Amino acid sequence: MKIAVVGSGIGGLAVAIRLANRGHNVTVFEKNPIPGGKISEIRAEGFRFDTGPSFLSMPEYVENLFKDSKAGTEIFLKYSKLDVNCKYILPNGKIFKHYSDQKKLKDDIKRTSPEPFENIERRITETSSLHNLALNALAKNDGSKPGKLFSSDYNKLFLKSFKYLSKSLHKINEGAFIDKDIAKVFDTFNIFNGVDPYGKSSVLDLASYTQFGSQRYFIQGGFYNLINALMALAKEKRVVFRLNTPVEKIIIENESATGVLVKGAPVHFDAVVSNADILYSSAKLFKNPEAINLKNRELTHSALVFMWGVKRISPKLDSYNVILGGNTEKEYELLFGRKIISSDPVISIYISSKLNKSDAPSSCENWQVRINAPVNSDQDWNTQISQSRILILKRIYEAYGIDLKKDIIFEKICTPVNLERDYNCYKGSIHGAHPEKLMAPFSEHPNKSAHIKNLYFTGATVNPGGNIPMALLSAEIADNIIQKEHPAILIEPTLF
């Protein structure tokens, strides 16, 4: 079959590779000059910045893709374990290091906190169990059949998590720990995933806490090397890429996807897989009745990111750092209520040059500084950006004693407007519609259209949800659906 993939984000690349493995002729269309979607990089004046995620978690999903492609991951991609996953500074000045090694973590908590380590181990075990149950349910679900709600995997997941579903993540953590500082650290694990830790919980919100118990990895050369690796594998499989080529419409004829419209001209395909943001594609690429429910949900929030090249070395900071705000609950009220940025936000600082020296010139560092931002609703962004820049620099000085303003020699800013314009993120929302609480594992947009034949979906804004492992899983699910409906006969792929 000839199959078009719209968008070259992580889900689009993965599904293209999987389909090519089966002998399909696959063409990927990407509006930007480089592949990767939100996973991108900026190089300027000797600095390099990742614009997407900082670290890799659950690398087995990447490894499985390469294994299924009869290729060795290590040939294309190299990554190494981090010693310190994150260094936190709390409002009271207390420092907490999230070591990957459990003994180091235990020793540090014993030194800095009254919290019995058994409570942390219990929380890790509990959430790891939820995580594994959720993955078993999600891997067997394409998001299209309500009957899957009554599967044994979902029932196990529901029964195990039922006692939490009426509580917020914050309340769960407050009840789990005697040290409120530890509870605040646990609250942060979902803060940059678009989720409100003060709203009611969901199964997937809880499961994401395995970040604390799982290992994080640094991709050598930067996170964008994951995209480079997938591109190299895709080209080996003869996947064709058309960069700088936005798709204007997905062509629907007789209730079936028959191709894409590019530069005003139709291009025929036997099937289409959309890796575009589902709300964007439903508004711009085709009429999608299944998106009505998504439009009625609250969107996950956006981000404001300052990429600063600085003329200094900062021994007080690790590669990944978080400065906690004094009133995170208020921050979320402002983000989702008034649609403005808090004056006391949680701040993350990622300095990849501490791990990859070539990411900055000698005696310099590359600071990627991020705070949460509301979705784009035509706010006065110039004012919000200017005010946020001032308060971030002030908070950095208070936390580390660093007057960074005089050291900044390069600056680039990414806003919700950029995310909407450059990557087709609906209103700048990073993860799209927020999942319904109780039905979270089965409330994402399905991987197959219920109304249009030969139209499929992958990526972070459809089933099973947003983050790198889930986007890779969505590609696997979409590939399995296509294989069931159109069993592949292995043939030599031909170029488009």
Phi, psi and omega in degrees: 000150171266121185234131175263137172245122182264105181105139184244036170292183185301321178291321180293316178296317183294318181290326177298316179296315182296319179293321178294326176303329183272359177098003178287152173271112189244132174237128179256128177255130182226130182288333184268165181287344177231153180281170173119343182064229181293340175276101184218186176212155177237131176238124180199135173053038177087357179257149173231134180230135166280135179263348181255224180298161180263318186228160180262130171240158181050058183295349179300334178290324174292315181299321179297322179297316179291321179298316179294340179265009180059039181227149179272126181304319187296340178289326186258332191215137177235136178213158184223153181290144174273145174282311177247115180292322181196147175244119183257142168242121181272164181304331180275007179089353180292140180252133177233124178256125178270088179286145175284329178282124185296326179292316177298319180297315180297316181297320181291319179293321177298326182281329189247350188218148174281358185292123173297131183297337178299327179293321178291317178299320180296319180293320179296314180298317181297312183286329176296321178296316177298319180301312182294320177296318180298317180295321178297320179291316184293320183297336182258007186239131177259006177079004187251347187240111180302333180299337179296341180298336184258016178291159181296324180296316180293320180299318177298316180297315181297313182295322182287332185254357188304320184295343182265342194290345178265001183246158172278160176301321180299316180294323177299315181291321177300323180283341184272337188232147175274334179268111183295336177293320177296320178300320179296321178298315179296327177300329187287344187298333178255357186300323181264012175258009179086004186259139177274111181290353179258356173273177179296149185280170171217165181304316184288328176299315181295315185297331183293347179292352176294352171306326183287326182264349182259165184274144172252149183232144174260125178278121182300131182089356179109158185297330181297344176295340172296317177295317178301320180294316180293324177296317179298317179294317180298319180291327174298328180273007178066030169290135181263135180244132174242092180277164184055033185226084179290142174275127183272325178208150164268122185281125179243122178228128180053044177060034178217140176284123185239003178157196181226154176259120183231123180054039177079000183243136177286140175237120187281138171218159178279337179204158179229134173245121180263123174256008179285156172312128190294325179288323175296310184295326179292332180272328189248327190260329179196161178277119189235098180296339181286347182272355182301316180297322180295322182294337180275353180269158175289142178278148169293156187285179181250200182212153170239121186236127173256124175255108186247124167270121187241144180267072178187162171245135189239089182297337183287342182257149173265190180291322180232125188224147177227127173258114183282145178276164181280337182216080183292328178299318178295322178304317182285329174299319180289319181298312187265338181268291184274352179060044176228163179277138179292152174275359179221060186278162166289134184239128173253142180231115180248124181237089185290339181293345174289338179253330181231095190302332183286356180283355179209152176296168179304137179065021179230166176221155176253111181259119170257108186250123187233139168230161177283147179223155176288166175292160184286118174225044177062040174290170173278085187291328179301316179292316182295322179294313180300314180294320181294320179300315180297313184289327177296313179299323178294316180293323177297319178295318180294323184280321188238352184072026182252122174270086190286335187306319183284348183262350184285119180245353174213142179213135169220142186238135174248128185238171173303328178295318177298317181298322179289317185284314189274331186237009178058030174285124184300115182057021179082004179291129185288320184243014176073211183292140178289135180296145174297143192299294186293323187265018190313313184292347185231017183252000176286162177298135184295163180275357178223137177290135178276346186246340185236122180291149173062028175237125187228165186222146177213165177116183189285345182257009176233179180307132008263003177133181191267132165152171187298310180301319181290326176295321176294322178292323179298323178296319179295319179296313180299318179299317180296321178297313181297321180295323179292322183276331182223075181308128186279138169257117186298118178228164177286119181297145175245151182287150179292000000 
